[in-house]
Amino acid sequence: MLKKISLRMRLTLLSAMVMAGAAVILTCVFLFGADRIFVRNLPQEFIGSSEITLSGAAAEDMELASVTFTIKEAGNRFNLWGTAGLILVLILGTAAAWLVAGRALQPLEELSDTIEEISGNDLSHRVEIRDRQDEIGRLARSFNLMMDKVSASFERQKRFSASAAHELKTPLATIAVNLDVLALEEAPPAARLEKVLKVIRTNNERMIRLVDDLFRLTSENGSIVNEEVSLEELLAESAEELSRPIQEKHLTVSIGSMPGLKLTGSRVMLSRAVGNLFENAVKYNRDYGTISISARKEAGKIIMRMADTGIGIPKEEISRIFEPFYRVDKSRSRAMGGSGLGLPLVKDILEKHGGNITVKSTPDESTVFILEFPENNFQEYVVDTE
Ligand SMILES: Nc1ncnc2c1ncn2[C@@H]1O[C@H](COP(=O)(O)OP(=O)(O)O)[C@@H](O)[C@H]1O
Ligand SMILES: [Mg+2]
């Protein structure tokens, strides 16, 4: 019931109640005081009678032969004035409280209007603060701060969707163009058919990889996985998978000994994280370059270091390489089958395992990724089940 009444009305009622209480107490004190001080101090014979005639000694003092006055009437009049004053104070006070509450709540009304103006597509509105230092100013500031965060996140999501659509469009367009060209010929030769088939297969695989990465990066569903995973084994598997490009680029890979170093979490996801980093170290390396991987325990952490002698990353780009779809050289990455989701995925996996990743790089010389995992990390890790 109380919640249905406006805040302004509630404040007014509250003030009116307080005022009424105070006024009633004050009036009672007055009436009681008047009774005690004036009426009870009168000679005994005056009290209770409605009409008194002064005579004798009293009459001489007052230079009046006889004074007649009615105590009861005077008392009644006093009571009447007191009650009228009380009602007047209440009416005026309530009106003043209504006005003051309205003024005090005006900024809240403005805040509500601004919030109502904000639509799903335009998050640029902000509340005017005008140097207010009170609670309303604080509320408005918090609201504006929240809007900044919401709008930044909205922009990120928009960019993410646009990039995802663009990344999917490229292979689809390539397939469409190849099919159109093929359709122009009545009986295309087998070699041509084979070439188009290869293009379709490559682009299809690319899209599957992309959708798979997108799905993993955005999905929150999962079940708890808590496996013990040997880091050495993960690295050996990745090296095996990448053996072909390693050979083609004549790279030297050295994996330092790391006996008994175990991570806890999802084997599939940890293998994907280590594999993505390893793949980058191969992809962005120079011919006849090296990749050195080492790991050690230190202060309750397992620290892995993966260094390559590749093209490096310019200083100003380092902070952005963990953003989805960000690539220093887009055409180069795409030519190598990359979509810019590798590092965001690595970061996400590490964070879910309680770890973190940092990078140091010198352009045209080397790049070092440093991964930190908590030792004996028996936290619950949620991995996609679909
Ligand atoms: N080891 C590395 N050496 C140089 N540049 C790298 C390395 N790893 C990542 N990068 C840069 O970071 C970008 C993002 O990496 P990633 O998210 O794995 O995307 P992708 O490999 O699909 O391009 C890469 O495009 C590349 O420009
Ligand atoms: Mg990559």
CSV table of C-alpha atoms and ligand atoms in Angstrom, one decimal:
chain,number,residue,atom,x,y,z
A,1,MET,CA,0.0,0.0,0.0
A,2,LEU,CA,2.7,2.5,1.1
A,3,LYS,CA,4.7,1.6,-2.0
A,4,LYS,CA,1.9,2.9,-4.3
A,5,ILE,CA,2.1,6.4,-2.8
A,6,SER,CA,4.7,8.7,-4.5
A,7,LEU,CA,7.8,9.6,-2.6
A,8,ARG,CA,6.8,13.3,-2.6
A,9,MET,CA,3.5,12.4,-0.9
A,10,ARG,CA,5.2,10.1,1.6
A,11,LEU,CA,7.7,12.8,2.6
A,12,THR,CA,4.8,15.3,2.9
A,13,LEU,CA,2.7,12.9,5.1
A,14,LEU,CA,5.7,12.1,7.2
A,15,SER,CA,6.5,15.8,7.7
A,16,ALA,CA,2.8,16.5,8.5
A,17,MET,CA,2.8,13.7,11.1
A,18,VAL,CA,5.9,15.0,12.8
A,19,MET,CA,4.5,18.6,12.7
A,20,ALA,CA,1.1,17.4,14.1
A,21,GLY,CA,2.8,15.6,16.9
A,22,ALA,CA,5.0,18.6,17.8
A,23,ALA,CA,2.1,21.1,17.5
A,24,VAL,CA,-0.2,18.9,19.6
A,25,ILE,CA,2.5,18.6,22.3
A,26,LEU,CA,3.2,22.3,22.2
A,27,THR,CA,-0.5,23.2,22.4
A,28,CYS,CA,-1.0,20.8,25.3
A,29,VAL,CA,1.9,22.4,27.1
A,30,PHE,CA,0.5,25.8,26.5
A,31,LEU,CA,-3.0,25.0,27.6
A,32,PHE,CA,-1.7,23.1,30.6
A,33,GLY,CA,0.7,25.9,31.4
A,34,ALA,CA,-2.0,28.5,31.2
A,35,ASP,CA,-4.2,26.5,33.4
A,36,ARG,CA,-1.5,25.9,36.0
A,37,ILE,CA,0.1,29.4,36.0
A,38,PHE,CA,-3.0,31.6,35.7
A,39,VAL,CA,-6.1,29.7,36.8
A,40,ARG,CA,-4.8,27.7,39.7
A,41,ASN,CA,-3.0,30.8,41.1
A,42,LEU,CA,-6.2,32.7,41.5
A,43,PRO,CA,-7.8,32.8,44.9
A,44,GLN,CA,-9.8,29.6,45.6
A,45,GLU,CA,-13.2,31.3,45.4
A,46,PHE,CA,-12.6,32.4,41.8
A,47,ILE,CA,-12.1,28.9,40.5
A,48,GLY,CA,-15.1,27.1,39.3
A,49,SER,CA,-17.4,30.1,39.3
A,50,SER,CA,-18.4,31.5,36.1
A,51,GLU,CA,-18.9,35.1,37.3
A,52,ILE,CA,-16.8,36.8,39.9
A,53,THR,CA,-17.2,40.1,41.5
A,54,LEU,CA,-14.2,41.6,43.1
A,55,SER,CA,-14.7,43.7,46.2
A,56,GLY,CA,-13.0,44.8,49.3
A,57,ALA,CA,-9.2,44.9,49.4
A,58,ALA,CA,-8.9,43.5,45.9
A,59,ALA,CA,-11.2,46.1,44.5
A,60,GLU,CA,-9.2,49.0,46.1
A,61,ASP,CA,-6.0,47.8,44.5
A,62,MET,CA,-7.5,47.8,41.0
A,63,GLU,CA,-9.1,51.2,41.3
A,64,LEU,CA,-12.3,49.6,40.0
A,65,ALA,CA,-15.3,49.3,42.1
A,66,SER,CA,-16.1,46.0,40.7
A,67,VAL,CA,-14.6,43.9,37.9
A,68,THR,CA,-16.5,41.1,36.4
A,69,PHE,CA,-14.8,38.7,34.2
A,70,THR,CA,-15.4,35.1,33.2
A,71,ILE,CA,-12.5,32.8,33.8
A,72,LYS,CA,-14.2,30.0,32.0
A,73,GLU,CA,-14.9,32.1,29.0
A,74,ALA,CA,-11.3,33.3,28.9
A,75,GLY,CA,-10.1,29.7,29.1
A,76,ASN,CA,-12.4,28.6,26.3
A,77,ARG,CA,-11.2,31.4,24.1
A,78,PHE,CA,-7.6,30.5,24.8
A,79,ASN,CA,-8.4,26.8,23.9
A,80,LEU,CA,-10.1,27.9,20.7
A,81,TRP,CA,-7.2,30.1,19.6
A,82,GLY,CA,-4.7,27.4,20.5
A,83,THR,CA,-6.6,24.7,18.4
A,84,ALA,CA,-7.1,27.1,15.5
A,85,GLY,CA,-3.4,28.0,15.6
A,86,LEU,CA,-2.6,24.3,15.6
A,87,ILE,CA,-4.7,23.6,12.5
A,88,LEU,CA,-3.3,26.6,10.7
A,89,VAL,CA,0.3,25.6,11.5
A,90,LEU,CA,-0.6,22.1,10.2
A,91,ILE,CA,-2.1,23.3,6.9
A,92,LEU,CA,0.6,25.8,6.2
A,93,GLY,CA,3.3,23.3,7.3
A,94,THR,CA,1.9,20.5,5.1
A,95,ALA,CA,1.8,22.8,2.1
A,96,ALA,CA,5.4,23.9,2.7
A,97,ALA,CA,6.5,20.3,3.1
A,98,TRP,CA,4.8,19.5,-0.2
A,99,LEU,CA,6.6,22.3,-2.0
A,100,VAL,CA,10.0,21.5,-0.4
A,101,ALA,CA,9.7,17.8,-1.1
A,102,GLY,CA,8.8,18.6,-4.7
A,103,ARG,CA,11.9,20.8,-5.1
A,104,ALA,CA,14.1,18.3,-3.4
A,105,LEU,CA,12.9,15.5,-5.7
A,106,GLN,CA,13.1,17.5,-8.9
A,107,PRO,CA,16.5,16.2,-9.9
A,108,LEU,CA,15.2,12.6,-9.4
A,109,GLU,CA,12.3,13.5,-11.8
A,110,GLU,CA,15.0,14.7,-14.3
A,111,LEU,CA,16.9,11.5,-13.8
A,112,SER,CA,13.9,9.4,-14.6
A,113,ASP,CA,13.1,11.5,-17.7
A,114,THR,CA,16.6,11.0,-19.0
A,115,ILE,CA,16.5,7.3,-18.3
A,116,GLU,CA,13.2,7.0,-20.1
A,117,GLU,CA,14.7,8.8,-23.1
A,118,ILE,CA,17.5,6.2,-23.5
A,119,SER,CA,16.6,3.7,-26.1
A,120,GLY,CA,18.2,0.4,-27.0
A,121,ASN,CA,20.2,1.9,-29.9
A,122,ASP,CA,21.2,5.3,-28.5
A,123,LEU,CA,23.2,5.0,-25.3
A,124,SER,CA,24.8,8.5,-25.6
A,125,HIS,CA,22.4,10.3,-23.1
A,126,ARG,CA,23.9,11.4,-19.8
A,127,VAL,CA,22.3,13.0,-16.8
A,128,GLU,CA,23.2,16.7,-16.1
A,129,ILE,CA,25.0,17.0,-12.8
A,130,ARG,CA,25.7,20.7,-12.4
A,131,ASP,CA,28.3,20.4,-9.7
A,132,ARG,CA,25.9,18.8,-7.2
A,133,GLN,CA,27.8,17.2,-4.3
A,134,ASP,CA,24.8,15.7,-2.5
A,135,GLU,CA,23.2,12.2,-2.7
A,136,ILE,CA,21.4,13.1,-6.0
A,137,GLY,CA,24.6,14.3,-7.5
A,138,ARG,CA,26.2,11.0,-6.5
A,139,LEU,CA,23.4,9.0,-7.9
A,140,ALA,CA,23.6,10.9,-11.2
A,141,ARG,CA,27.3,10.4,-11.3
A,142,SER,CA,27.0,6.6,-10.7
A,143,PHE,CA,24.3,6.4,-13.3
A,144,ASN,CA,26.5,8.2,-15.9
A,145,LEU,CA,29.4,5.9,-15.0
A,146,MET,CA,27.2,2.8,-15.5
A,147,MET,CA,26.0,4.2,-18.8
A,148,ASP,CA,29.7,4.7,-19.9
A,149,LYS,CA,30.4,1.0,-19.1
A,150,VAL,CA,27.2,-0.2,-20.7
A,151,SER,CA,27.8,1.8,-23.9
A,152,ALA,CA,31.4,0.6,-24.1
A,153,SER,CA,30.3,-3.0,-23.8
A,154,PHE,CA,27.5,-2.4,-26.3
A,155,GLU,CA,30.1,-1.0,-28.8
A,156,ARG,CA,32.4,-4.0,-28.2
A,157,GLN,CA,29.5,-6.4,-28.9
A,158,LYS,CA,28.6,-4.5,-32.0
A,159,ARG,CA,32.2,-4.6,-33.3
A,160,PHE,CA,32.3,-8.3,-32.4
A,161,SER,CA,29.2,-9.2,-34.3
A,162,ALA,CA,30.3,-7.1,-37.3
A,163,SER,CA,33.7,-8.8,-37.4
A,164,ALA,CA,32.1,-12.2,-37.0
A,165,ALA,CA,29.8,-11.5,-39.9
A,166,HIS,CA,32.7,-10.2,-42.0
A,167,GLU,CA,34.9,-13.2,-41.2
A,168,LEU,CA,32.1,-15.6,-42.3
A,169,LYS,CA,31.2,-13.6,-45.4
A,170,THR,CA,34.8,-13.8,-46.9
A,171,PRO,CA,34.8,-17.7,-47.2
A,172,LEU,CA,31.2,-17.7,-48.3
A,173,ALA,CA,31.9,-15.1,-51.0
A,174,THR,CA,35.0,-17.1,-52.2
A,175,ILE,CA,32.9,-20.3,-52.5
A,176,ALA,CA,30.1,-18.4,-54.4
A,177,VAL,CA,32.5,-16.8,-56.9
A,178,ASN,CA,34.1,-20.2,-57.6
A,179,LEU,CA,30.7,-21.9,-58.1
A,180,ASP,CA,29.6,-19.0,-60.5
A,181,VAL,CA,32.7,-19.4,-62.6
A,182,LEU,CA,32.2,-23.2,-62.7
A,183,ALA,CA,28.6,-22.7,-63.7
A,184,LEU,CA,29.7,-20.8,-66.8
A,185,GLU,CA,31.3,-23.9,-68.3
A,186,GLU,CA,29.0,-26.6,-69.6
A,187,ALA,CA,31.3,-29.5,-69.0
A,188,PRO,CA,34.1,-28.4,-66.8
A,189,PRO,CA,37.3,-30.4,-67.0
A,190,ALA,CA,38.1,-32.7,-64.0
A,191,ALA,CA,41.1,-30.6,-63.0
A,192,ARG,CA,38.9,-27.5,-62.7
A,193,LEU,CA,36.3,-29.4,-60.7
A,194,GLU,CA,39.0,-30.6,-58.3
A,195,LYS,CA,40.3,-27.1,-57.9
A,196,VAL,CA,36.9,-25.7,-57.0
A,197,LEU,CA,36.2,-28.6,-54.7
A,198,LYS,CA,39.5,-27.8,-52.9
A,199,VAL,CA,38.5,-24.1,-52.5
A,200,ILE,CA,35.1,-25.1,-51.1
A,201,ARG,CA,36.6,-27.6,-48.7
A,202,THR,CA,39.3,-25.2,-47.4
A,203,ASN,CA,36.8,-22.4,-46.9
A,204,ASN,CA,34.3,-24.7,-45.3
A,205,GLU,CA,36.9,-25.9,-42.8
A,206,ARG,CA,37.8,-22.3,-42.1
A,207,MET,CA,34.2,-21.5,-41.4
A,208,ILE,CA,33.8,-24.5,-39.1
A,209,ARG,CA,36.9,-23.5,-37.2
A,210,LEU,CA,35.6,-19.9,-36.9
A,211,VAL,CA,32.2,-20.9,-35.7
A,212,ASP,CA,33.7,-23.4,-33.3
A,213,ASP,CA,36.0,-20.7,-31.8
A,214,LEU,CA,33.2,-18.2,-31.7
A,215,PHE,CA,31.0,-20.7,-29.9
A,216,ARG,CA,33.7,-21.5,-27.3
A,217,LEU,CA,34.5,-17.8,-26.8
A,218,THR,CA,30.9,-16.8,-26.1
A,219,SER,CA,29.4,-19.9,-24.5
A,220,GLU,CA,28.8,-20.0,-20.8
A,221,ASN,CA,27.3,-23.5,-20.6
A,222,GLY,CA,29.3,-26.3,-19.3
A,223,SER,CA,30.1,-29.0,-16.8
A,224,ILE,CA,32.8,-29.2,-14.2
A,225,VAL,CA,36.1,-30.8,-15.3
A,226,ASN,CA,39.0,-31.2,-12.9
A,227,GLU,CA,41.7,-33.3,-14.6
A,228,GLU,CA,45.4,-33.5,-13.9
A,229,VAL,CA,47.2,-32.5,-17.1
A,230,SER,CA,50.9,-32.9,-17.7
A,231,LEU,CA,52.3,-29.8,-19.4
A,232,GLU,CA,55.1,-31.7,-21.0
A,233,GLU,CA,52.6,-34.0,-22.7
A,234,LEU,CA,50.5,-31.1,-24.0
A,235,LEU,CA,53.5,-29.5,-25.5
A,236,ALA,CA,54.7,-32.8,-27.1
A,237,GLU,CA,51.2,-33.3,-28.7
A,238,SER,CA,51.2,-29.7,-30.0
A,239,ALA,CA,54.7,-30.1,-31.5
A,240,GLU,CA,53.5,-33.3,-33.2
A,241,GLU,CA,50.5,-31.6,-34.7
A,242,LEU,CA,52.5,-28.7,-36.0
A,243,SER,CA,55.4,-30.9,-37.2
A,244,ARG,CA,54.7,-30.2,-40.9
A,245,PRO,CA,54.8,-26.4,-40.8
A,246,ILE,CA,57.8,-26.6,-38.4
A,247,GLN,CA,59.7,-28.7,-41.0
A,248,GLU,CA,58.6,-26.5,-43.8
A,249,LYS,CA,59.9,-23.4,-42.1
A,250,HIS,CA,63.0,-25.3,-40.9
A,251,LEU,CA,62.4,-24.2,-37.3
A,252,THR,CA,64.3,-25.5,-34.3
A,253,VAL,CA,62.0,-26.3,-31.3
A,254,SER,CA,63.5,-26.7,-27.9
A,255,ILE,CA,61.3,-27.8,-25.0
A,256,GLY,CA,63.0,-27.7,-21.6
A,257,SER,CA,62.6,-30.5,-19.2
A,258,MET,CA,59.6,-30.0,-16.8
A,259,PRO,CA,59.2,-33.3,-14.9
A,260,GLY,CA,56.0,-33.6,-13.0
A,261,LEU,CA,54.7,-30.2,-13.8
A,262,LYS,CA,50.9,-30.7,-13.7
A,263,LEU,CA,48.1,-28.4,-14.4
A,264,THR,CA,44.6,-28.9,-13.1
A,265,GLY,CA,41.5,-28.3,-15.3
A,266,SER,CA,40.2,-29.2,-18.6
A,267,ARG,CA,42.7,-31.2,-20.7
A,268,VAL,CA,40.9,-30.2,-24.0
A,269,MET,CA,40.9,-26.5,-23.2
A,270,LEU,CA,44.4,-26.4,-21.8
A,271,SER,CA,45.6,-28.2,-24.9
A,272,ARG,CA,43.8,-25.7,-27.1
A,273,ALA,CA,45.4,-22.8,-25.3
A,274,VAL,CA,49.0,-24.2,-25.5
A,275,GLY,CA,48.3,-25.3,-29.1
A,276,ASN,CA,47.2,-21.8,-30.2
A,277,LEU,CA,50.3,-20.2,-28.7
A,278,PHE,CA,52.5,-22.8,-30.3
A,279,GLU,CA,50.8,-22.3,-33.6
A,280,ASN,CA,51.4,-18.5,-33.5
A,281,ALA,CA,55.0,-19.1,-32.6
A,282,VAL,CA,55.3,-21.2,-35.8
A,283,LYS,CA,53.1,-19.0,-38.0
A,284,TYR,CA,54.7,-15.7,-37.1
A,285,ASN,CA,58.3,-17.0,-37.1
A,286,ARG,CA,61.0,-16.5,-39.7
A,287,ASP,CA,62.5,-19.4,-41.7
A,288,TYR,CA,65.2,-21.1,-39.8
A,289,GLY,CA,64.0,-19.5,-36.6
A,290,THR,CA,63.7,-21.1,-33.2
A,291,ILE,CA,61.0,-21.7,-30.6
A,292,SER,CA,62.1,-22.2,-27.0
A,293,ILE,CA,59.6,-23.4,-24.4
A,294,SER,CA,60.4,-23.8,-20.7
A,295,ALA,CA,58.4,-24.1,-17.5
A,296,ARG,CA,59.2,-23.9,-13.7
A,297,LYS,CA,57.5,-23.8,-10.4
A,298,GLU,CA,57.9,-20.5,-8.5
A,299,ALA,CA,56.1,-19.1,-5.4
A,300,GLY,CA,53.1,-21.3,-5.7
A,301,LYS,CA,52.8,-20.8,-9.4
A,302,ILE,CA,53.6,-22.8,-12.6
A,303,ILE,CA,55.2,-20.4,-15.0
A,304,MET,CA,55.6,-21.3,-18.7
A,305,ARG,CA,57.5,-19.3,-21.2
A,306,MET,CA,57.2,-19.6,-24.9
A,307,ALA,CA,59.7,-17.6,-27.0
A,308,ASP,CA,60.0,-17.3,-30.8
A,309,THR,CA,62.4,-15.5,-33.1
A,310,GLY,CA,59.6,-14.2,-35.4
A,311,ILE,CA,58.3,-10.9,-36.8
A,312,GLY,CA,57.4,-9.6,-33.3
A,313,ILE,CA,54.6,-7.3,-32.3
A,314,PRO,CA,54.9,-3.5,-32.4
A,315,LYS,CA,54.7,-1.9,-28.9
A,316,GLU,CA,51.5,0.0,-29.7
A,317,GLU,CA,49.7,-3.2,-30.8
A,318,ILE,CA,50.5,-5.4,-27.8
A,319,SER,CA,47.5,-4.3,-25.7
A,320,ARG,CA,45.1,-5.1,-28.6
A,321,ILE,CA,46.2,-8.6,-29.6
A,322,PHE,CA,43.9,-10.2,-27.1
A,323,GLU,CA,40.8,-8.5,-28.5
A,324,PRO,CA,38.6,-10.7,-30.7
A,325,PHE,CA,39.4,-10.5,-34.4
A,326,TYR,CA,42.4,-8.2,-33.9
A,327,ARG,CA,45.4,-8.9,-36.0
A,328,VAL,CA,48.4,-6.8,-36.6
A,329,ASP,CA,48.6,-7.7,-40.2
A,330,LYS,CA,45.1,-8.8,-41.3
A,331,SER,CA,45.9,-10.1,-44.8
A,332,ARG,CA,48.9,-12.0,-43.6
A,333,SER,CA,47.0,-13.7,-40.8
A,334,ARG,CA,44.1,-14.5,-43.1
A,335,ALA,CA,46.4,-16.0,-45.7
A,336,MET,CA,47.6,-18.3,-43.0
A,337,GLY,CA,44.1,-19.3,-42.0
A,338,GLY,CA,43.8,-17.1,-38.9
A,339,SER,CA,40.8,-15.3,-37.8
A,340,GLY,CA,42.1,-13.4,-34.7
A,341,LEU,CA,40.2,-15.5,-32.2
A,342,GLY,CA,43.2,-17.5,-31.1
A,343,LEU,CA,44.6,-15.3,-28.4
A,344,PRO,CA,41.3,-14.2,-26.9
A,345,LEU,CA,40.5,-17.8,-26.5
A,346,VAL,CA,43.8,-18.5,-24.9
A,347,LYS,CA,43.2,-15.6,-22.4
A,348,ASP,CA,39.7,-16.8,-21.7
A,349,ILE,CA,40.9,-20.4,-21.0
A,350,LEU,CA,43.7,-19.2,-18.7
A,351,GLU,CA,41.4,-16.9,-16.7
A,352,LYS,CA,39.0,-19.7,-16.2
A,353,HIS,CA,41.9,-21.8,-14.8
A,354,GLY,CA,42.9,-19.0,-12.4
A,355,GLY,CA,45.9,-18.1,-14.5
A,356,ASN,CA,47.0,-15.2,-16.6
A,357,ILE,CA,49.1,-14.4,-19.7
A,358,THR,CA,51.6,-11.6,-20.5
A,359,VAL,CA,53.6,-10.8,-23.6
A,360,LYS,CA,56.9,-9.1,-24.3
A,361,SER,CA,58.1,-8.5,-27.9
A,362,THR,CA,60.7,-6.8,-30.0
A,363,PRO,CA,59.6,-6.3,-33.6
A,364,ASP,CA,61.6,-8.3,-36.2
A,365,GLU,CA,63.4,-10.1,-33.4
A,366,SER,CA,61.4,-12.0,-30.8
A,367,THR,CA,58.1,-12.5,-29.0
A,368,VAL,CA,57.8,-14.1,-25.5
A,369,PHE,CA,54.5,-15.2,-24.1
A,370,ILE,CA,54.5,-15.9,-20.3
A,371,LEU,CA,51.7,-18.0,-18.8
A,372,GLU,CA,51.1,-18.3,-15.1
A,373,PHE,CA,49.0,-21.0,-13.6
A,374,PRO,CA,48.3,-21.4,-9.9
A,375,GLU,CA,50.0,-24.6,-8.5
A,376,ASN,CA,47.6,-27.3,-7.2
A,377,ASN,CA,44.8,-25.4,-8.8
A,378,PHE,CA,41.9,-27.6,-7.7
A,379,GLN,CA,39.3,-25.0,-8.6
A,380,GLU,CA,36.3,-26.0,-10.6
A,381,TYR,CA,36.6,-25.4,-14.2
A,382,VAL,CA,33.5,-25.3,-16.4
A,383,VAL,CA,34.0,-26.6,-20.0
A,384,ASP,CA,31.6,-26.7,-22.9
A,385,THR,CA,29.9,-30.0,-23.2
A,386,GLU,CA,28.3,-29.4,-26.6
B,1,LIG,N1,54.1,-15.2,-31.7
B,1,LIG,C1,53.7,-14.1,-32.4
B,1,LIG,N2,54.6,-13.3,-33.0
B,1,LIG,C2,54.1,-12.2,-33.7
B,1,LIG,N3,52.9,-11.8,-33.7
B,1,LIG,C3,52.0,-12.6,-33.1
B,1,LIG,C4,52.3,-13.7,-32.4
B,1,LIG,N4,51.2,-14.2,-31.8
B,1,LIG,C5,50.2,-13.4,-32.2
B,1,LIG,N5,50.6,-12.4,-32.9
B,1,LIG,C6,49.8,-11.3,-33.5
B,1,LIG,O1,48.6,-11.3,-32.8
B,1,LIG,C7,47.5,-11.4,-33.6
B,1,LIG,C8,46.3,-12.2,-33.0
B,1,LIG,O2,46.7,-13.6,-32.8
B,1,LIG,P1,45.6,-14.7,-32.8
B,1,LIG,O3,44.5,-14.2,-31.9
B,1,LIG,O4,46.2,-16.0,-32.5
B,1,LIG,O5,45.0,-14.6,-34.3
B,1,LIG,P2,45.4,-15.3,-35.6
B,1,LIG,O6,46.6,-16.2,-35.3
B,1,LIG,O7,44.3,-16.0,-36.1
B,1,LIG,O8,45.8,-14.1,-36.5
B,1,LIG,C9,48.0,-12.1,-34.8
B,1,LIG,O9,47.3,-11.9,-36.0
B,1,LIG,C10,49.4,-11.6,-34.9
B,1,LIG,O10,49.4,-10.3,-35.6
B,2,MG,MG,46.5,-17.7,-33.8
